């Protein structure tokens, strides 16, 4: 409904106003509680991306470029990638004792050097049963396997957040 409203008034608004409406009324809906959105179904992720793509097309008045080109033009990422960033931020907080105690209790850290270089232990989960699509399982995957070492070496949370802004997660094991 919000994208339709944006489409109706886009013709009378300058780019800057359209862009502000995109960020505040549409993107903010999916930026709220990203750790919850992280585990929605593939079908739901596709719907979110279609909404995002439609809104970007209206804002940029570009109906021919690909979704990836629109994202580059907007200097943004898909919501799934944004959610992976949020998981990485939470893992950084846990690693550096910046998170609330209940978050630290969710993850098992590995003390000392390991042959794999992992910092967090993944729980034993069966992909068929519950648990594989959980923060407890996915957080260590993001930190141990997906996040490049150059980001892990950041000393402060602000430095880490700036560092990962340009990171585009690859090899995501999500469906």
PDB file of C-alpha atoms in Angstrom:
ATOM      1  CA  UNK A   1       0.000   0.000   0.000  1.00  0.00           C
ATOM      2  CA  UNK A   2       2.838   2.381   0.807  1.00  0.00           C
ATOM      3  CA  UNK A   3       4.557   1.675  -2.503  1.00  0.00           C
ATOM      4  CA  UNK A   4       1.277   2.316  -4.316  1.00  0.00           C
ATOM      5  CA  UNK A   5       0.888   5.610  -2.465  1.00  0.00           C
ATOM      6  CA  UNK A   6       4.449   6.537  -3.422  1.00  0.00           C
ATOM      7  CA  UNK A   7       3.696   5.690  -7.052  1.00  0.00           C
ATOM      8  CA  UNK A   8       0.616   7.962  -7.035  1.00  0.00           C
ATOM      9  CA  UNK A   9       2.521  11.017  -5.790  1.00  0.00           C
ATOM     10  CA  UNK A  10       5.927  10.325  -7.382  1.00  0.00           C
ATOM     11  CA  UNK A  11       5.115  12.479 -10.412  1.00  0.00           C
ATOM     12  CA  UNK A  12       4.854  15.642  -8.346  1.00  0.00           C
ATOM     13  CA  UNK A  13       7.796  15.039  -6.012  1.00  0.00           C
ATOM     14  CA  UNK A  14      11.456  15.742  -6.709  1.00  0.00           C
ATOM     15  CA  UNK A  15      13.950  12.871  -6.433  1.00  0.00           C
ATOM     16  CA  UNK A  16      15.161  13.835  -2.942  1.00  0.00           C
ATOM     17  CA  UNK A  17      11.634  13.711  -1.499  1.00  0.00           C
ATOM     18  CA  UNK A  18      10.890  10.384  -3.203  1.00  0.00           C
ATOM     19  CA  UNK A  19      14.136   8.975  -1.803  1.00  0.00           C
ATOM     20  CA  UNK A  20      13.282  10.147   1.717  1.00  0.00           C
ATOM     21  CA  UNK A  21       9.860   8.495   1.456  1.00  0.00           C
ATOM     22  CA  UNK A  22      11.516   5.260   0.284  1.00  0.00           C
ATOM     23  CA  UNK A  23      13.875   5.208   3.252  1.00  0.00           C
ATOM     24  CA  UNK A  24      11.382   6.274   5.924  1.00  0.00           C
ATOM     25  CA  UNK A  25       8.123   4.610   4.956  1.00  0.00           C
ATOM     26  CA  UNK A  26       9.113   1.519   2.977  1.00  0.00           C
ATOM     27  CA  UNK A  27      12.633   0.388   3.876  1.00  0.00           C
ATOM     28  CA  UNK A  28      12.082   1.118   7.567  1.00  0.00           C
ATOM     29  CA  UNK A  29       9.335  -1.537   7.649  1.00  0.00           C
ATOM     30  CA  UNK A  30      11.857  -4.260   6.874  1.00  0.00           C
ATOM     31  CA  UNK A  31      14.691  -2.738   8.890  1.00  0.00           C
ATOM     32  CA  UNK A  32      12.752  -3.119  12.117  1.00  0.00           C
ATOM     33  CA  UNK A  33      13.694  -6.336  13.970  1.00  0.00           C
ATOM     34  CA  UNK A  34      16.033  -7.620  11.235  1.00  0.00           C
ATOM     35  CA  UNK A  35      16.947 -10.719  13.237  1.00  0.00           C
ATOM     36  CA  UNK A  36      13.316 -11.801  12.954  1.00  0.00           C
ATOM     37  CA  UNK A  37      13.093 -11.066   9.195  1.00  0.00           C
ATOM     38  CA  UNK A  38      16.337 -13.010   8.745  1.00  0.00           C
ATOM     39  CA  UNK A  39      14.592 -16.328   9.098  1.00  0.00           C
ATOM     40  CA  UNK A  40      11.486 -15.780   7.000  1.00  0.00           C
ATOM     41  CA  UNK A  41      10.909 -18.115   4.086  1.00  0.00           C
ATOM     42  CA  UNK A  42      12.480 -17.851   0.652  1.00  0.00           C
ATOM     43  CA  UNK A  43       9.059 -16.968  -0.734  1.00  0.00           C
ATOM     44  CA  UNK A  44       8.726 -14.088   1.729  1.00  0.00           C
ATOM     45  CA  UNK A  45      12.243 -12.865   0.896  1.00  0.00           C
ATOM     46  CA  UNK A  46      11.313 -12.789  -2.788  1.00  0.00           C
ATOM     47  CA  UNK A  47       8.179 -10.776  -2.002  1.00  0.00           C
ATOM     48  CA  UNK A  48      10.205  -8.305   0.070  1.00  0.00           C
ATOM     49  CA  UNK A  49      12.705  -7.950  -2.775  1.00  0.00           C
ATOM     50  CA  UNK A  50       9.887  -7.332  -5.275  1.00  0.00           C
ATOM     51  CA  UNK A  51       8.482  -4.586  -3.050  1.00  0.00           C
ATOM     52  CA  UNK A  52      11.958  -3.083  -2.673  1.00  0.00           C
ATOM     53  CA  UNK A  53      12.582  -3.288  -6.426  1.00  0.00           C
ATOM     54  CA  UNK A  54       9.244  -1.669  -7.263  1.00  0.00           C
ATOM     55  CA  UNK A  55       9.906   1.164  -4.809  1.00  0.00           C
ATOM     56  CA  UNK A  56      13.405   1.726  -6.243  1.00  0.00           C
ATOM     57  CA  UNK A  57      11.991   1.837  -9.773  1.00  0.00           C
ATOM     58  CA  UNK A  58       9.472   4.490  -8.728  1.00  0.00           C
ATOM     59  CA  UNK A  59      12.043   6.590  -6.869  1.00  0.00           C
ATOM     60  CA  UNK A  60      14.646   6.473  -9.647  1.00  0.00           C
ATOM     61  CA  UNK A  61      12.061   6.432 -12.469  1.00  0.00           C
ATOM     62  CA  UNK A  62      14.032   3.591 -13.976  1.00  0.00           C
ATOM     63  CA  UNK A  63      11.876   0.782 -15.329  1.00  0.00           C
ATOM     64  CA  UNK A  64      14.515  -0.987 -17.419  1.00  0.00           C
ATOM     65  CA  UNK A  65      17.557  -1.606 -15.189  1.00  0.00           C
ATOM     66  CA  UNK A  66      17.959  -4.836 -13.273  1.00  0.00           C
ATOM     67  CA  UNK A  67      17.311  -4.991  -9.536  1.00  0.00           C
ATOM     68  CA  UNK A  68      21.065  -5.323  -8.938  1.00  0.00           C
ATOM     69  CA  UNK A  69      21.718  -2.142 -10.958  1.00  0.00           C
ATOM     70  CA  UNK A  70      19.057  -0.298  -8.985  1.00  0.00           C
ATOM     71  CA  UNK A  71      20.666  -1.435  -5.732  1.00  0.00           C
ATOM     72  CA  UNK A  72      24.049  -0.150  -6.931  1.00  0.00           C
ATOM     73  CA  UNK A  73      22.490   3.142  -7.977  1.00  0.00           C
ATOM     74  CA  UNK A  74      20.940   3.456  -4.513  1.00  0.00           C
ATOM     75  CA  UNK A  75      24.158   2.242  -2.836  1.00  0.00           C
ATOM     76  CA  UNK A  76      22.120  -0.294  -0.911  1.00  0.00           C
ATOM     77  CA  UNK A  77      21.807  -4.022  -0.432  1.00  0.00           C
ATOM     78  CA  UNK A  78      18.953  -6.499  -0.492  1.00  0.00           C
ATOM     79  CA  UNK A  79      17.183  -6.829   2.828  1.00  0.00           C
ATOM     80  CA  UNK A  80      18.571 -10.334   3.241  1.00  0.00           C
ATOM     81  CA  UNK A  81      22.115  -8.977   2.967  1.00  0.00           C
ATOM     82  CA  UNK A  82      21.257  -6.176   5.390  1.00  0.00           C
ATOM     83  CA  UNK A  83      19.980  -8.793   7.802  1.00  0.00           C
ATOM     84  CA  UNK A  84      23.229 -10.749   7.465  1.00  0.00           C
ATOM     85  CA  UNK A  85      25.039  -7.514   8.368  1.00  0.00           C
ATOM     86  CA  UNK A  86      22.909  -7.284  11.508  1.00  0.00           C
ATOM     87  CA  UNK A  87      23.762 -10.875  12.434  1.00  0.00           C
ATOM     88  CA  UNK A  88      27.459 -10.059  11.957  1.00  0.00           C
ATOM     89  CA  UNK A  89      27.069  -6.995  14.213  1.00  0.00           C
ATOM     90  CA  UNK A  90      25.421  -9.116  16.902  1.00  0.00           C
ATOM     91  CA  UNK A  91      28.221 -11.672  16.640  1.00  0.00           C
ATOM     92  CA  UNK A  92      30.820  -8.883  16.992  1.00  0.00           C
ATOM     93  CA  UNK A  93      29.021  -7.676  20.123  1.00  0.00           C
ATOM     94  CA  UNK A  94      28.991 -11.194  21.584  1.00  0.00           C
ATOM     95  CA  UNK A  95      32.669 -11.720  20.741  1.00  0.00           C
ATOM     96  CA  UNK A  96      33.674  -8.442  22.423  1.00  0.00           C
ATOM     97  CA  UNK A  97      31.302  -8.671  25.431  1.00  0.00           C
ATOM     98  CA  UNK A  98      29.149  -5.766  24.229  1.00  0.00           C
ATOM     99  CA  UNK A  99      25.872  -7.671  24.094  1.00  0.00           C
ATOM    100  CA  UNK A 100      23.385  -8.379  26.880  1.00  0.00           C
ATOM    101  CA  UNK A 101      24.050 -11.567  28.872  1.00  0.00           C
ATOM    102  CA  UNK A 102      21.138 -13.455  27.285  1.00  0.00           C
ATOM    103  CA  UNK A 103      22.721 -12.984  23.830  1.00  0.00           C
ATOM    104  CA  UNK A 104      26.044 -14.306  25.065  1.00  0.00           C
ATOM    105  CA  UNK A 105      24.244 -17.365  26.459  1.00  0.00           C
ATOM    106  CA  UNK A 106      22.901 -18.215  22.993  1.00  0.00           C
ATOM    107  CA  UNK A 107      26.373 -18.807  21.521  1.00  0.00           C
ATOM    108  CA  UNK A 108      29.266 -21.030  22.488  1.00  0.00           C
ATOM    109  CA  UNK A 109      32.657 -19.431  21.985  1.00  0.00           C
ATOM    110  CA  UNK A 110      35.739 -21.471  21.254  1.00  0.00           C
ATOM    111  CA  UNK A 111      38.611 -20.597  23.568  1.00  0.00           C
ATOM    112  CA  UNK A 112      42.153 -20.708  22.223  1.00  0.00           C
ATOM    113  CA  UNK A 113      43.421 -21.435  18.740  1.00  0.00           C
ATOM    114  CA  UNK A 114      41.656 -23.969  16.556  1.00  0.00           C
ATOM    115  CA  UNK A 115      42.821 -25.506  13.307  1.00  0.00           C
ATOM    116  CA  UNK A 116      39.844 -23.962  11.512  1.00  0.00           C
ATOM    117  CA  UNK A 117      40.222 -20.516  13.083  1.00  0.00           C
ATOM    118  CA  UNK A 118      36.574 -20.528  14.192  1.00  0.00           C
ATOM    119  CA  UNK A 119      35.531 -18.303  17.080  1.00  0.00           C
ATOM    120  CA  UNK A 120      32.067 -19.785  17.658  1.00  0.00           C
ATOM    121  CA  UNK A 121      30.839 -23.373  17.838  1.00  0.00           C
ATOM    122  CA  UNK A 122      27.734 -24.308  15.881  1.00  0.00           C
ATOM    123  CA  UNK A 123      25.161 -26.470  17.629  1.00  0.00           C
ATOM    124  CA  UNK A 124      24.432 -29.925  16.274  1.00  0.00           C
ATOM    125  CA  UNK A 125      21.234 -29.506  14.291  1.00  0.00           C
ATOM    126  CA  UNK A 126      19.484 -31.653  11.759  1.00  0.00           C
ATOM    127  CA  UNK A 127      18.497 -29.693   8.664  1.00  0.00           C
ATOM    128  CA  UNK A 128      15.129 -31.440   8.673  1.00  0.00           C
ATOM    129  CA  UNK A 129      14.333 -30.566  12.284  1.00  0.00           C
ATOM    130  CA  UNK A 130      13.997 -27.220  13.969  1.00  0.00           C
ATOM    131  CA  UNK A 131      17.192 -25.393  14.778  1.00  0.00           C
ATOM    132  CA  UNK A 132      18.922 -25.061  11.422  1.00  0.00           C
ATOM    133  CA  UNK A 133      17.097 -21.776  10.732  1.00  0.00           C
ATOM    134  CA  UNK A 134      17.954 -20.138  14.041  1.00  0.00           C
ATOM    135  CA  UNK A 135      20.243 -17.380  15.208  1.00  0.00           C
ATOM    136  CA  UNK A 136      22.135 -19.891  17.357  1.00  0.00           C
ATOM    137  CA  UNK A 137      23.069 -21.841  14.224  1.00  0.00           C
ATOM    138  CA  UNK A 138      23.309 -19.040  11.651  1.00  0.00           C
ATOM    139  CA  UNK A 139      25.347 -16.560  13.749  1.00  0.00           C
ATOM    140  CA  UNK A 140      28.436 -18.807  13.861  1.00  0.00           C
ATOM    141  CA  UNK A 141      28.090 -19.492  10.111  1.00  0.00           C
ATOM    142  CA  UNK A 142      28.157 -15.766   9.382  1.00  0.00           C
ATOM    143  CA  UNK A 143      31.081 -15.088  11.709  1.00  0.00           C
ATOM    144  CA  UNK A 144      33.200 -18.189  11.040  1.00  0.00           C
ATOM    145  CA  UNK A 145      32.546 -18.789   7.339  1.00  0.00           C
ATOM    146  CA  UNK A 146      31.076 -15.774   5.586  1.00  0.00           C
ATOM    147  CA  UNK A 147      32.736 -12.746   7.185  1.00  0.00           C
ATOM    148  CA  UNK A 148      36.218 -11.895   5.826  1.00  0.00           C
ATOM    149  CA  UNK A 149      39.044 -11.726   8.387  1.00  0.00           C
ATOM    150  CA  UNK A 150      39.692  -8.033   7.698  1.00  0.00           C
ATOM    151  CA  UNK A 151      36.307  -7.217   9.261  1.00  0.00           C
ATOM    152  CA  UNK A 152      36.803  -9.525  12.249  1.00  0.00           C
ATOM    153  CA  UNK A 153      39.977  -7.688  13.249  1.00  0.00           C
ATOM    154  CA  UNK A 154      38.176  -4.400  13.970  1.00  0.00           C
ATOM    155  CA  UNK A 155      38.658  -3.172  17.531  1.00  0.00           C
ATOM    156  CA  UNK A 156      35.494  -1.115  18.103  1.00  0.00           C
ATOM    157  CA  UNK A 157      31.851  -1.581  17.201  1.00  0.00           C
ATOM    158  CA  UNK A 158      31.754   1.674  15.232  1.00  0.00           C
ATOM    159  CA  UNK A 159      34.832   0.638  13.260  1.00  0.00           C
ATOM    160  CA  UNK A 160      33.220  -2.742  12.565  1.00  0.00           C
ATOM    161  CA  UNK A 161      29.943  -1.184  11.379  1.00  0.00           C
ATOM    162  CA  UNK A 162      31.811   1.114   8.991  1.00  0.00           C
ATOM    163  CA  UNK A 163      33.964  -1.770   7.795  1.00  0.00           C
ATOM    164  CA  UNK A 164      31.067  -4.037   6.831  1.00  0.00           C
ATOM    165  CA  UNK A 165      29.053  -1.337   5.019  1.00  0.00           C
ATOM    166  CA  UNK A 166      30.818  -2.271   1.776  1.00  0.00           C
ATOM    167  CA  UNK A 167      30.749  -6.041   2.424  1.00  0.00           C
ATOM    168  CA  UNK A 168      28.408  -7.989   0.181  1.00  0.00           C
ATOM    169  CA  UNK A 169      27.841 -11.394   1.768  1.00  0.00           C
ATOM    170  CA  UNK A 170      28.597 -14.307  -0.523  1.00  0.00           C
ATOM    171  CA  UNK A 171      27.976 -18.040  -0.315  1.00  0.00           C
ATOM    172  CA  UNK A 172      24.998 -17.653   1.956  1.00  0.00           C
ATOM    173  CA  UNK A 173      23.735 -21.094   2.955  1.00  0.00           C
ATOM    174  CA  UNK A 174      20.163 -19.816   3.142  1.00  0.00           C
ATOM    175  CA  UNK A 175      17.578 -21.207   0.824  1.00  0.00           C
TER     176      UNK A 175
END
